[in-house]
């Protein structure tokens, strides 16, 4: 009898470990604020300057989702949607500025861990909580720093590491892979700070875009006509809200957005983290360029538009410099997988927490349901499953990632998950997929972007601004840059009614809160 039981459990074990060995590893490489337009394979206006050969390689060997969106275009909330498979109001992390993520709730990391995966998160976390569901973690405090960053260790202490955040995050991810329990499949979230504000490239790439003219977006000088007046009040314009801008009152770049010091020394916090040798390299690059610009400005040679254009170039060169390092990190991870025979059985995903404005509408930052910030990059390689070069058109959202990871691991999604697994799309063939997406932004204050909730279909977008009781509606086919709200136009009456019905239906399905319910008392 005893023997029988042990034989039985041995065979169960054998089956489950064989199953474990077959289950794919999941490598989720994630960055912060990486706009689709800054990934070459997305084919946008910056495709010739976006330094992303490695990310493009994932897209070419796998799939690139053109219609990939977030549920709430802001950092912590996007991460919470990913971990829980639920919209912000259901996982409780509705704002960056809110209380910490409730790590006692169900997450995909916990589920994978419980079912035999080795799990780790390294790099930016930004959920103001201690990670749960991970065998190993090492995270940046809050936003983290680019140069010589601190990482929070599992015992709660902080340690400073000399080097560049993106490189260190990759080093740490590889170090963890190297010493993980090799009998188990792994789930690794390798999460970069870059290319987040204040856009500090690694010193080796400071000059990477010297002499390159970055194409300007068509809407760099948007006048915000034909849309809600609130757009004009946003505090995220290149013209006004970088620390040194033509119209800004403050002419000292305290946070180092565009590395232009005004007439005094640069007080950027990142600058002060550097060693003397690092500062020397930084100064050698920026000082002569800044001098040239400031001399020309002081001599009255630059119009307001010239200054904005100059700032756009500086912003983009720094931003793309940080992207270049992220891409190199992706390359190093891919190389590690290959060298260790892990490439065939590891699903690799590259994504970022939301999109970003790269001068479109004259802006930087995100938050809006407008395409540039609503869209999230999503490229994925899964050898033997995804047909190389696939370009699925389905509208996917970050709440889909958790159920997707579960299906990849052969696990079912528990009750209450609001996203859908995209595995059937990855396998190709006809899939009956959602025809509309729900979006909600709840943040209060920073950059003065108002709360809004909306619906997007393949052609239209409708959203509501509860603060001013206004609706905005866009015909993405006729107006891809979203420059004219057609809300209330008789020609669109039928579409508008259908969109409102769909918006109400989605709010009901997802049990979305009213303004009164979600605003802090
Ligand atoms: C910081 C930035 C903001 C940015 C938020 C949220 N200011 O506060 O510009 O929108 O983070 O970004 S900074 O001057 O400190 O850089 S998020 O990606 O974490 O949501
Ligand atoms: Ca972000």
Short mmCIF file of C-alpha atoms and ligand atoms in Angstrom, two decimals:
data_model
loop_
_atom_site.label_atom_id
_atom_site.label_comp_id
_atom_site.label_asym_id
_atom_site.label_seq_id
_atom_site.Cartn_x
_atom_site.Cartn_y
_atom_site.Cartn_z
CA UNK A 1 0.00 0.00 0.00
CA UNK A 2 2.70 2.37 1.09
CA UNK A 3 4.72 1.45 -1.95
CA UNK A 4 1.67 2.06 -4.15
CA UNK A 5 1.22 5.59 -2.83
CA UNK A 6 4.84 6.48 -3.23
CA UNK A 7 4.82 5.06 -6.75
CA UNK A 8 1.75 7.09 -7.51
CA UNK A 9 3.19 10.31 -6.14
CA UNK A 10 6.44 9.63 -7.95
CA UNK A 11 4.58 9.33 -11.22
CA UNK A 12 2.58 12.50 -10.51
CA UNK A 13 5.83 14.24 -9.79
CA UNK A 14 7.40 12.89 -12.96
CA UNK A 15 4.44 14.12 -14.98
CA UNK A 16 4.39 17.52 -13.33
CA UNK A 17 8.11 18.08 -13.67
CA UNK A 18 8.01 16.99 -17.31
CA UNK A 19 5.18 19.47 -17.71
CA UNK A 20 7.25 22.07 -15.88
CA UNK A 21 10.19 21.52 -18.18
CA UNK A 22 7.96 22.06 -21.19
CA UNK A 23 6.29 25.17 -19.98
CA UNK A 24 7.78 28.23 -21.62
CA UNK A 25 9.78 30.81 -19.75
CA UNK A 26 8.37 34.30 -19.90
CA UNK A 27 10.76 37.23 -20.18
CA UNK A 28 8.87 40.49 -19.90
CA UNK A 29 11.10 43.45 -20.75
CA UNK A 30 9.36 46.63 -19.86
CA UNK A 31 10.38 50.25 -20.01
CA UNK A 32 8.85 53.49 -18.84
CA UNK A 33 7.28 56.01 -21.25
CA UNK A 34 8.55 54.45 -24.47
CA UNK A 35 6.31 55.76 -27.25
CA UNK A 36 5.53 53.59 -30.26
CA UNK A 37 6.92 56.33 -32.49
CA UNK A 38 10.32 55.77 -30.91
CA UNK A 39 10.43 52.14 -32.06
CA UNK A 40 11.59 51.80 -35.63
CA UNK A 41 9.51 48.75 -36.52
CA UNK A 42 6.32 50.64 -35.67
CA UNK A 43 7.08 52.59 -38.83
CA UNK A 44 6.21 56.04 -37.49
CA UNK A 45 7.76 59.36 -38.51
CA UNK A 46 10.89 58.66 -36.45
CA UNK A 47 11.48 55.21 -37.92
CA UNK A 48 14.77 56.24 -39.49
CA UNK A 49 16.23 57.65 -36.30
CA UNK A 50 14.74 55.38 -33.61
CA UNK A 51 17.70 53.28 -32.39
CA UNK A 52 15.86 50.01 -31.80
CA UNK A 53 17.38 47.16 -33.86
CA UNK A 54 16.97 44.63 -31.04
CA UNK A 55 13.34 45.48 -30.27
CA UNK A 56 12.73 45.37 -34.01
CA UNK A 57 14.30 41.95 -34.07
CA UNK A 58 11.71 40.68 -31.58
CA UNK A 59 9.01 42.18 -33.81
CA UNK A 60 10.46 40.60 -36.94
CA UNK A 61 10.95 37.19 -35.41
CA UNK A 62 7.53 37.37 -33.75
CA UNK A 63 4.60 39.76 -33.70
CA UNK A 64 4.13 43.51 -33.40
CA UNK A 65 0.74 44.70 -32.17
CA UNK A 66 -0.26 47.90 -33.91
CA UNK A 67 -3.35 48.36 -31.79
CA UNK A 68 -1.99 47.89 -28.30
CA UNK A 69 -3.35 50.15 -25.56
CA UNK A 70 -3.23 50.80 -21.85
CA UNK A 71 -6.26 51.09 -19.58
CA UNK A 72 -5.00 54.18 -17.74
CA UNK A 73 -2.05 56.07 -19.20
CA UNK A 74 0.15 56.49 -16.16
CA UNK A 75 2.94 54.48 -14.60
CA UNK A 76 1.82 52.80 -11.35
CA UNK A 77 -1.73 52.21 -12.59
CA UNK A 78 -0.48 50.56 -15.79
CA UNK A 79 1.75 48.24 -13.77
CA UNK A 80 -1.14 47.38 -11.46
CA UNK A 81 -3.35 46.57 -14.48
CA UNK A 82 -0.64 44.24 -15.78
CA UNK A 83 -0.17 42.38 -12.51
CA UNK A 84 -3.89 41.95 -11.83
CA UNK A 85 -5.54 41.75 -15.25
CA UNK A 86 -8.06 44.28 -13.99
CA UNK A 87 -8.93 47.91 -14.61
CA UNK A 88 -7.63 50.46 -12.10
CA UNK A 89 -10.86 50.82 -10.15
CA UNK A 90 -10.86 47.05 -9.52
CA UNK A 91 -7.21 46.66 -8.48
CA UNK A 92 -7.40 49.81 -6.37
CA UNK A 93 -4.31 51.53 -7.81
CA UNK A 94 -6.03 54.35 -9.66
CA UNK A 95 -3.39 57.06 -9.34
CA UNK A 96 0.38 57.33 -9.05
CA UNK A 97 -0.23 59.63 -6.15
CA UNK A 98 -2.53 57.23 -4.32
CA UNK A 99 -1.69 54.83 -1.53
CA UNK A 100 0.51 51.82 -2.25
CA UNK A 101 -0.55 48.84 -4.31
CA UNK A 102 -2.44 46.26 -2.26
CA UNK A 103 0.02 43.39 -2.60
CA UNK A 104 -2.30 41.02 -0.74
CA UNK A 105 -4.58 40.73 -3.79
CA UNK A 106 -4.28 38.13 -6.53
CA UNK A 107 -1.54 38.82 -9.08
CA UNK A 108 -0.23 36.90 -12.06
CA UNK A 109 3.22 36.71 -10.44
CA UNK A 110 1.72 35.01 -7.39
CA UNK A 111 -0.20 32.56 -9.54
CA UNK A 112 2.85 31.64 -11.62
CA UNK A 113 4.96 31.31 -8.49
CA UNK A 114 2.35 29.08 -6.87
CA UNK A 115 2.34 26.90 -9.97
CA UNK A 116 6.03 26.21 -10.13
CA UNK A 117 7.55 29.22 -11.85
CA UNK A 118 10.64 31.00 -10.53
CA UNK A 119 9.62 34.64 -10.44
CA UNK A 120 11.59 37.88 -10.25
CA UNK A 121 11.14 41.60 -10.80
CA UNK A 122 14.14 43.86 -11.31
CA UNK A 123 14.23 47.62 -11.91
CA UNK A 124 11.37 50.08 -11.81
CA UNK A 125 8.42 49.02 -9.68
CA UNK A 126 6.76 52.32 -8.72
CA UNK A 127 3.83 50.81 -6.86
CA UNK A 128 4.86 52.20 -3.47
CA UNK A 129 4.73 48.71 -1.98
CA UNK A 130 6.91 45.67 -1.31
CA UNK A 131 6.66 43.30 -4.28
CA UNK A 132 4.69 40.13 -3.57
CA UNK A 133 4.66 36.97 -5.67
CA UNK A 134 8.36 37.19 -6.54
CA UNK A 135 11.10 34.82 -5.37
CA UNK A 136 13.53 37.60 -6.02
CA UNK A 137 13.25 41.34 -6.44
CA UNK A 138 15.54 44.34 -6.54
CA UNK A 139 13.81 47.60 -7.34
CA UNK A 140 14.46 51.29 -7.83
CA UNK A 141 12.99 53.52 -5.14
CA UNK A 142 10.04 55.45 -6.67
CA UNK A 143 11.09 56.85 -10.04
CA UNK A 144 14.69 55.84 -9.46
CA UNK A 145 17.72 57.61 -10.89
CA UNK A 146 19.63 57.27 -14.12
CA UNK A 147 23.16 57.78 -12.87
CA UNK A 148 24.65 55.71 -10.06
CA UNK A 149 21.18 54.67 -8.90
CA UNK A 150 20.09 53.15 -5.60
CA UNK A 151 18.28 49.81 -5.65
CA UNK A 152 16.12 48.58 -2.76
CA UNK A 153 17.24 45.15 -1.62
CA UNK A 154 14.97 42.39 -0.37
CA UNK A 155 15.92 43.13 3.23
CA UNK A 156 14.63 46.66 2.76
CA UNK A 157 18.05 48.34 2.65
CA UNK A 158 19.13 50.65 -0.16
CA UNK A 159 22.35 50.17 -2.02
CA UNK A 160 23.94 52.53 -4.50
CA UNK A 161 25.56 51.10 -7.63
CA UNK A 162 27.95 52.97 -9.87
CA UNK A 163 26.81 52.92 -13.45
CA UNK A 164 23.76 53.63 -15.56
CA UNK A 165 20.31 52.42 -14.45
CA UNK A 166 19.44 50.66 -17.71
CA UNK A 167 22.74 48.76 -17.85
CA UNK A 168 22.54 47.85 -14.17
CA UNK A 169 18.96 46.59 -14.52
CA UNK A 170 20.06 44.33 -17.37
CA UNK A 171 23.14 43.16 -15.42
CA UNK A 172 20.96 42.26 -12.46
CA UNK A 173 18.38 40.49 -14.62
CA UNK A 174 21.10 38.37 -16.24
CA UNK A 175 22.71 37.67 -12.87
CA UNK A 176 19.38 36.40 -11.57
CA UNK A 177 18.83 34.22 -14.64
CA UNK A 178 22.26 32.74 -14.13
CA UNK A 179 21.66 31.58 -10.58
CA UNK A 180 17.93 30.77 -10.76
CA UNK A 181 16.54 27.31 -10.00
CA UNK A 182 17.05 25.74 -13.43
CA UNK A 183 14.53 22.96 -12.81
CA UNK A 184 11.71 25.46 -13.00
CA UNK A 185 10.45 27.68 -15.80
CA UNK A 186 10.91 31.38 -15.07
CA UNK A 187 8.88 34.54 -15.18
CA UNK A 188 11.17 37.56 -15.19
CA UNK A 189 10.03 41.17 -15.27
CA UNK A 190 13.03 43.27 -16.31
CA UNK A 191 11.77 46.84 -15.91
CA UNK A 192 13.73 49.89 -16.99
CA UNK A 193 13.44 53.43 -15.76
CA UNK A 194 14.28 54.79 -19.20
CA UNK A 195 13.21 56.66 -21.25
CA UNK A 196 11.28 58.48 -18.49
CA UNK A 197 11.81 62.15 -17.71
CA UNK A 198 14.39 63.65 -17.12
CA UNK A 199 15.63 61.80 -20.22
CA UNK A 200 19.29 61.25 -19.26
CA UNK A 201 21.21 59.13 -21.77
CA UNK A 202 24.17 57.01 -20.77
CA UNK A 203 27.33 59.07 -21.10
CA UNK A 204 28.52 56.85 -23.96
CA UNK A 205 25.51 57.98 -26.02
CA UNK A 206 25.50 61.71 -25.28
CA UNK A 207 26.73 62.44 -28.78
CA UNK A 208 24.82 59.63 -30.52
CA UNK A 209 22.52 62.07 -32.34
CA UNK A 210 24.95 64.90 -32.99
CA UNK A 211 24.37 66.25 -36.44
CA UNK A 212 21.09 64.35 -36.82
CA UNK A 213 17.92 66.31 -37.54
CA UNK A 214 15.01 64.64 -35.73
CA UNK A 215 11.84 64.95 -37.85
CA UNK A 216 9.26 67.19 -36.20
CA UNK A 217 5.72 65.95 -35.64
CA UNK A 218 3.02 67.60 -37.77
CA UNK A 219 1.32 68.91 -34.64
CA UNK A 220 4.32 70.45 -32.84
CA UNK A 221 2.61 73.86 -33.06
CA UNK A 222 -0.93 72.68 -32.35
CA UNK A 223 -3.23 75.58 -31.44
CA UNK A 224 -5.73 73.30 -29.66
CA UNK A 225 -8.64 74.67 -31.69
CA UNK A 226 -11.79 72.57 -32.20
CA UNK A 227 -11.32 70.62 -28.99
CA UNK A 228 -12.00 71.18 -25.31
CA UNK A 229 -10.50 74.34 -23.82
CA UNK A 230 -8.84 72.19 -21.17
CA UNK A 231 -6.14 71.17 -23.65
CA UNK A 232 -4.71 74.66 -23.52
CA UNK A 233 -4.39 74.41 -19.77
CA UNK A 234 -2.25 71.27 -19.74
CA UNK A 235 1.16 71.79 -18.20
CA UNK A 236 3.20 69.55 -20.46
CA UNK A 237 4.09 71.68 -23.42
CA UNK A 238 7.59 71.85 -24.81
CA UNK A 239 7.07 75.61 -25.12
CA UNK A 240 6.11 76.26 -21.52
CA UNK A 241 6.74 73.44 -19.17
CA UNK A 242 10.25 72.23 -19.54
CA UNK A 243 12.27 74.01 -16.89
CA UNK A 244 13.97 76.22 -19.42
CA UNK A 245 11.55 77.28 -22.08
CA UNK A 246 10.86 80.35 -24.12
CA UNK A 247 7.65 81.20 -22.29
CA UNK A 248 8.54 79.81 -18.88
CA UNK A 249 9.23 82.16 -16.01
CA UNK A 250 11.91 79.88 -14.61
CA UNK A 251 15.01 80.01 -16.75
CA UNK A 252 17.01 77.44 -14.85
CA UNK A 253 16.71 73.81 -15.65
CA UNK A 254 16.52 72.50 -12.13
CA UNK A 255 15.37 69.04 -13.15
CA UNK A 256 17.46 68.82 -16.23
CA UNK A 257 14.72 68.16 -18.78
CA UNK A 258 16.68 69.59 -21.64
CA UNK A 259 20.03 70.02 -19.92
CA UNK A 260 20.09 73.77 -20.55
CA UNK A 261 21.26 75.60 -17.47
CA UNK A 262 20.10 79.12 -18.22
CA UNK A 263 22.72 81.48 -16.95
CA UNK A 264 23.86 79.51 -13.97
CA UNK A 265 25.18 76.07 -13.17
CA UNK A 266 23.13 73.00 -13.83
CA UNK A 267 21.34 71.96 -10.68
CA UNK A 268 19.85 68.76 -12.04
CA UNK A 269 19.67 66.08 -9.35
CA UNK A 270 21.01 63.56 -11.83
CA UNK A 271 24.06 65.74 -12.39
CA UNK A 272 24.87 65.74 -8.72
CA UNK A 273 24.81 61.95 -8.57
CA UNK A 274 27.67 61.67 -11.01
CA UNK A 275 31.30 61.13 -10.14
CA UNK A 276 33.80 63.86 -11.04
CA UNK A 277 34.85 61.85 -14.10
CA UNK A 278 31.24 61.40 -15.23
CA UNK A 279 30.51 65.12 -14.77
CA UNK A 280 33.52 65.91 -16.92
CA UNK A 281 32.10 63.86 -19.78
CA UNK A 282 28.68 65.43 -19.37
CA UNK A 283 30.07 68.98 -19.34
CA UNK A 284 32.31 68.28 -22.30
CA UNK A 285 29.25 67.35 -24.31
CA UNK A 286 26.60 69.82 -23.22
CA UNK A 287 28.58 72.95 -22.37
CA UNK A 288 29.74 73.95 -25.87
CA UNK A 289 26.32 73.15 -27.37
CA UNK A 290 24.54 75.16 -24.67
CA UNK A 291 26.91 78.07 -25.05
CA UNK A 292 26.22 78.21 -28.76
CA UNK A 293 22.47 78.17 -28.22
CA UNK A 294 22.50 80.74 -25.41
CA UNK A 295 24.77 83.12 -27.32
CA UNK A 296 22.48 82.98 -30.28
CA UNK A 297 19.42 83.44 -28.04
CA UNK A 298 20.95 86.39 -26.23
CA UNK A 299 21.95 87.99 -29.50
CA UNK A 300 18.24 87.98 -30.38
CA UNK A 301 18.76 85.58 -33.24
CA UNK A 302 16.11 83.08 -32.17
CA UNK A 303 12.37 83.46 -32.48
CA UNK A 304 9.98 81.72 -30.11
CA UNK A 305 9.50 79.02 -32.73
CA UNK A 306 13.25 78.58 -33.11
CA UNK A 307 13.56 78.03 -29.37
CA UNK A 308 10.73 75.49 -29.33
CA UNK A 309 12.31 73.70 -32.27
CA UNK A 310 15.69 73.71 -30.55
CA UNK A 311 14.10 72.32 -27.38
CA UNK A 312 12.33 69.62 -29.37
CA UNK A 313 15.65 68.53 -30.91
CA UNK A 314 17.39 68.50 -27.54
CA UNK A 315 14.50 66.64 -25.90
CA UNK A 316 14.36 63.99 -28.60
CA UNK A 317 18.11 63.43 -28.79
CA UNK A 318 18.24 62.82 -25.06
CA UNK A 319 15.12 60.66 -25.14
CA UNK A 320 16.41 58.56 -28.03
CA UNK A 321 19.80 58.29 -26.32
CA UNK A 322 18.08 56.60 -23.37
CA UNK A 323 16.15 54.37 -25.79
CA UNK A 324 19.41 53.30 -27.42
CA UNK A 325 20.61 51.91 -24.10
CA UNK A 326 17.29 50.13 -23.48
CA UNK A 327 17.61 48.51 -26.89
CA UNK A 328 21.17 47.41 -26.11
CA UNK A 329 19.84 45.88 -22.89
CA UNK A 330 17.24 43.98 -24.91
CA UNK A 331 20.04 42.75 -27.18
CA UNK A 332 22.06 41.53 -24.21
CA UNK A 333 19.07 39.61 -22.86
CA UNK A 334 18.43 37.99 -26.25
CA UNK A 335 22.08 37.04 -26.49
CA UNK A 336 22.01 35.52 -23.00
CA UNK A 337 19.00 33.39 -23.96
CA UNK A 338 20.75 32.15 -27.09
CA UNK A 339 24.06 31.40 -25.40
CA UNK A 340 22.27 29.41 -22.72
CA UNK A 341 19.98 27.48 -25.03
CA UNK A 342 16.93 29.26 -23.69
CA UNK A 343 15.82 31.12 -26.80
CA UNK A 344 13.55 28.38 -28.17
CA UNK A 345 11.54 27.96 -25.00
CA UNK A 346 11.41 31.55 -23.80
CA UNK A 347 8.66 33.95 -24.77
CA UNK A 348 10.14 37.44 -25.01
CA UNK A 349 7.95 40.51 -24.76
CA UNK A 350 8.94 44.13 -25.03
CA UNK A 351 6.49 46.73 -23.83
CA UNK A 352 6.31 49.98 -21.90
CA UNK A 353 3.87 51.25 -19.28
CA UNK A 354 2.14 53.69 -21.63
CA UNK A 355 2.91 55.75 -24.67
CA UNK A 356 4.32 59.27 -24.64
CA UNK A 357 4.01 62.52 -26.53
CA UNK A 358 7.13 63.18 -28.55
CA UNK A 359 6.16 66.73 -29.42
CA UNK A 360 2.76 65.80 -30.86
CA UNK A 361 0.29 68.55 -29.88
CA UNK A 362 3.38 70.42 -28.65
CA UNK A 363 3.57 68.08 -25.67
CA UNK A 364 5.74 65.71 -23.73
CA UNK A 365 4.28 63.38 -21.04
CA UNK A 366 1.20 61.14 -21.42
CA UNK A 367 -2.09 60.65 -19.46
CA UNK A 368 -4.46 61.48 -22.33
CA UNK A 369 -6.58 59.03 -24.25
CA UNK A 370 -5.09 60.55 -27.42
CA UNK A 371 -3.33 57.93 -29.51
CA UNK A 372 0.30 58.76 -28.67
CA UNK A 373 -0.15 58.18 -24.94
CA UNK A 374 -3.02 55.68 -25.05
CA UNK A 375 -1.03 53.25 -27.19
CA UNK A 376 1.55 50.98 -25.59
CA UNK A 377 4.25 49.21 -27.57
CA UNK A 378 3.82 45.44 -27.57
CA UNK A 379 6.15 43.16 -29.49
CA UNK A 380 6.50 39.48 -28.73
CA UNK A 381 8.55 36.51 -29.89
CA UNK A 382 7.47 32.94 -29.24
CA UNK A 383 9.37 30.52 -31.45
CA UNK A 384 7.23 27.79 -32.95
CA UNK A 385 3.97 29.52 -32.04
CA UNK A 386 3.99 33.01 -33.53
CA UNK A 387 4.55 33.32 -37.23
CA UNK A 388 7.56 35.61 -37.71
CA UNK A 389 6.66 39.07 -38.93
CA UNK A 390 3.02 38.90 -37.73
CA UNK A 391 1.21 42.21 -37.45
CA UNK A 392 -2.07 41.44 -35.65
CA UNK A 393 -4.70 44.17 -35.88
CA UNK A 394 -6.74 43.24 -32.80
CA UNK A 395 -7.08 45.86 -30.08
CA UNK A 396 -5.29 44.54 -27.03
CA UNK A 397 -4.89 46.19 -23.65
CA UNK A 398 -2.58 45.84 -20.64
CA UNK A 399 -5.31 44.06 -18.64
CA UNK A 400 -4.84 41.21 -21.16
CA UNK A 401 -1.26 40.44 -20.13
CA UNK A 402 -2.04 38.53 -16.91
CA UNK A 403 -4.52 36.10 -18.51
CA UNK A 404 -2.10 35.76 -21.44
CA UNK A 405 0.80 34.78 -19.18
CA UNK A 406 -1.47 32.28 -17.44
CA UNK A 407 -2.50 30.62 -20.67
CA UNK A 408 1.14 30.48 -21.78
CA UNK A 409 1.85 28.61 -18.55
CA UNK A 410 -1.12 26.30 -19.08
CA UNK A 411 -3.15 27.91 -16.28
CA UNK A 412 -6.73 29.13 -16.25
CA UNK A 413 -7.62 32.70 -15.35
CA UNK A 414 -9.45 33.04 -12.05
CA UNK A 415 -12.83 34.71 -11.63
CA UNK A 416 -12.80 38.50 -11.75
CA UNK A 417 -10.04 38.98 -14.34
CA UNK A 418 -11.22 41.61 -16.82
CA UNK A 419 -8.66 41.08 -19.57
CA UNK A 420 -8.59 38.31 -22.18
CA UNK A 421 -5.74 36.02 -23.11
CA UNK A 422 -4.22 36.99 -26.46
CA UNK A 423 -2.75 33.51 -26.97
CA UNK A 424 -5.39 32.62 -29.60
CA UNK A 425 -4.30 35.71 -31.57
CA UNK A 426 -0.65 34.69 -31.22
CA UNK A 427 -1.47 31.28 -32.64
CA UNK A 428 -2.95 32.92 -35.74
CA UNK A 429 -6.25 32.19 -37.41
CA UNK A 430 -9.62 33.82 -36.95
CA UNK A 431 -10.36 34.95 -33.44
CA UNK A 432 -13.58 36.45 -32.22
CA UNK A 433 -12.10 39.47 -30.47
CA UNK A 434 -13.40 42.57 -28.66
CA UNK A 435 -14.56 45.44 -30.86
CA UNK A 436 -14.07 48.22 -28.33
CA UNK A 437 -11.84 49.27 -25.41
CA UNK A 438 -12.53 51.11 -22.20
CA UNK A 439 -10.17 53.74 -20.82
CA UNK A 440 -10.15 55.76 -17.61
CA UNK A 441 -7.70 58.31 -16.19
CA UNK A 442 -8.14 59.39 -12.59
CA UNK A 443 -5.05 61.39 -11.61
CA UNK A 444 -5.53 64.77 -9.96
CA UNK A 445 -3.15 67.65 -10.51
CA UNK A 446 0.22 66.90 -12.09
CA UNK A 447 0.52 68.33 -15.62
CA UNK A 448 -3.11 69.48 -15.25
CA UNK A 449 -4.59 66.73 -17.40
CA UNK A 450 -8.21 66.26 -16.32
CA UNK A 451 -9.86 62.95 -15.44
CA UNK A 452 -11.57 61.32 -18.39
CA UNK A 453 -13.18 58.03 -19.39
CA UNK A 454 -13.86 56.76 -22.86
CA UNK A 455 -14.32 54.14 -25.50
CA UNK A 456 -12.31 53.41 -28.63
CA UNK A 457 -13.34 51.29 -31.57
CA UNK A 458 -11.26 50.52 -34.63
CA UNK A 459 -12.33 53.83 -36.17
CA UNK A 460 -13.73 56.13 -33.49
CA UNK A 461 -12.98 57.45 -30.07
CA UNK A 462 -15.36 59.05 -27.62
CA UNK A 463 -14.44 60.31 -24.18
CA UNK A 464 -16.06 62.21 -21.37
CA UNK A 465 -14.45 64.89 -19.19
CA UNK A 466 -16.45 64.85 -15.96
CA UNK A 467 -14.69 67.92 -14.51
CA UNK A 468 -16.05 70.17 -17.26
CA UNK A 469 -18.96 67.94 -18.27
CA UNK A 470 -17.77 67.75 -21.88
CA UNK A 471 -17.60 65.06 -24.55
CA UNK A 472 -14.92 64.73 -27.22
CA UNK A 473 -15.21 62.52 -30.25
CA UNK A 474 -12.69 61.74 -32.98
CA UNK A 475 -12.88 60.08 -36.36
CA UNK A 476 -9.47 58.41 -36.45
CA UNK A 477 -9.76 57.52 -40.11
CA UNK A 478 -10.36 61.09 -41.29
CA UNK A 479 -8.42 62.78 -38.52
CA UNK A 480 -5.59 60.51 -37.29
CA UNK A 481 -3.91 63.39 -35.45
CA UNK A 482 -7.09 64.05 -33.44
CA UNK A 483 -7.29 67.75 -34.20
CA UNK A 484 -11.06 68.16 -34.41
CA UNK A 485 -13.70 66.83 -32.10
CA UNK A 486 -16.77 65.88 -34.12
CA UNK A 487 -18.94 65.51 -31.06
CA UNK A 488 -22.36 67.04 -31.69
CA UNK A 489 -21.88 67.27 -35.47
CA UNK A 490 -25.10 66.14 -37.18
CA UNK A 491 -23.22 64.00 -39.69
CA UNK A 492 -21.92 61.91 -36.80
CA UNK A 493 -25.17 61.65 -34.80
CA UNK A 494 -25.68 57.96 -35.50
CA UNK A 495 -22.09 57.01 -34.75
CA UNK A 496 -22.16 59.15 -31.64
CA UNK A 497 -25.23 57.39 -30.28
CA UNK A 498 -23.74 53.98 -30.97
CA UNK A 499 -20.50 54.97 -29.27
CA UNK A 500 -22.35 56.28 -26.23
CA UNK A 501 -24.26 53.01 -25.97
CA UNK A 502 -21.01 51.09 -26.18
CA UNK A 503 -19.37 53.36 -23.60
CA UNK A 504 -22.27 52.76 -21.20
CA UNK A 505 -22.19 49.04 -21.88
CA UNK A 506 -18.47 48.84 -21.11
CA UNK A 507 -18.86 50.88 -17.95
CA UNK A 508 -21.49 48.44 -16.83
CA UNK A 509 -19.50 45.33 -17.74
CA UNK A 510 -16.40 46.61 -15.95
CA UNK A 511 -18.42 48.12 -13.09
CA UNK A 512 -16.70 51.48 -13.52
CA UNK A 513 -17.22 54.06 -10.79
CA UNK A 514 -18.92 57.43 -11.21
CA UNK A 515 -16.98 60.68 -10.75
CA UNK A 516 -18.49 61.14 -7.29
CA UNK A 517 -17.52 57.61 -6.35
CA UNK A 518 -13.89 57.81 -7.39
CA UNK A 519 -12.94 61.36 -6.42
CA UNK A 520 -11.34 61.55 -2.99
CA UNK A 521 -13.72 63.09 -0.46
C1 LIG B 1 7.33 62.66 -12.47
C2 LIG B 1 7.60 63.58 -13.65
C3 LIG B 1 6.31 63.84 -14.42
C4 LIG B 1 5.66 62.53 -14.78
C5 LIG B 1 5.39 61.74 -13.52
C6 LIG B 1 4.69 60.42 -13.72
N1 LIG B 1 8.18 64.81 -13.23
O1 LIG B 1 6.61 63.32 -11.49
O2 LIG B 1 6.62 64.59 -15.58
O3 LIG B 1 4.46 62.73 -15.48
O4 LIG B 1 6.64 61.50 -12.90
O5 LIG B 1 5.42 59.58 -14.56
S1 LIG B 1 9.78 64.89 -12.94
O6 LIG B 1 10.17 66.29 -13.12
O7 LIG B 1 9.99 64.43 -11.59
O8 LIG B 1 10.45 64.03 -13.88
S2 LIG B 1 5.19 58.05 -14.45
O9 LIG B 1 5.73 57.44 -15.65
O10 LIG B 1 5.87 57.59 -13.28
O11 LIG B 1 3.77 57.85 -14.37
CA1 LIG B 2 5.45 55.76 -17.25
#
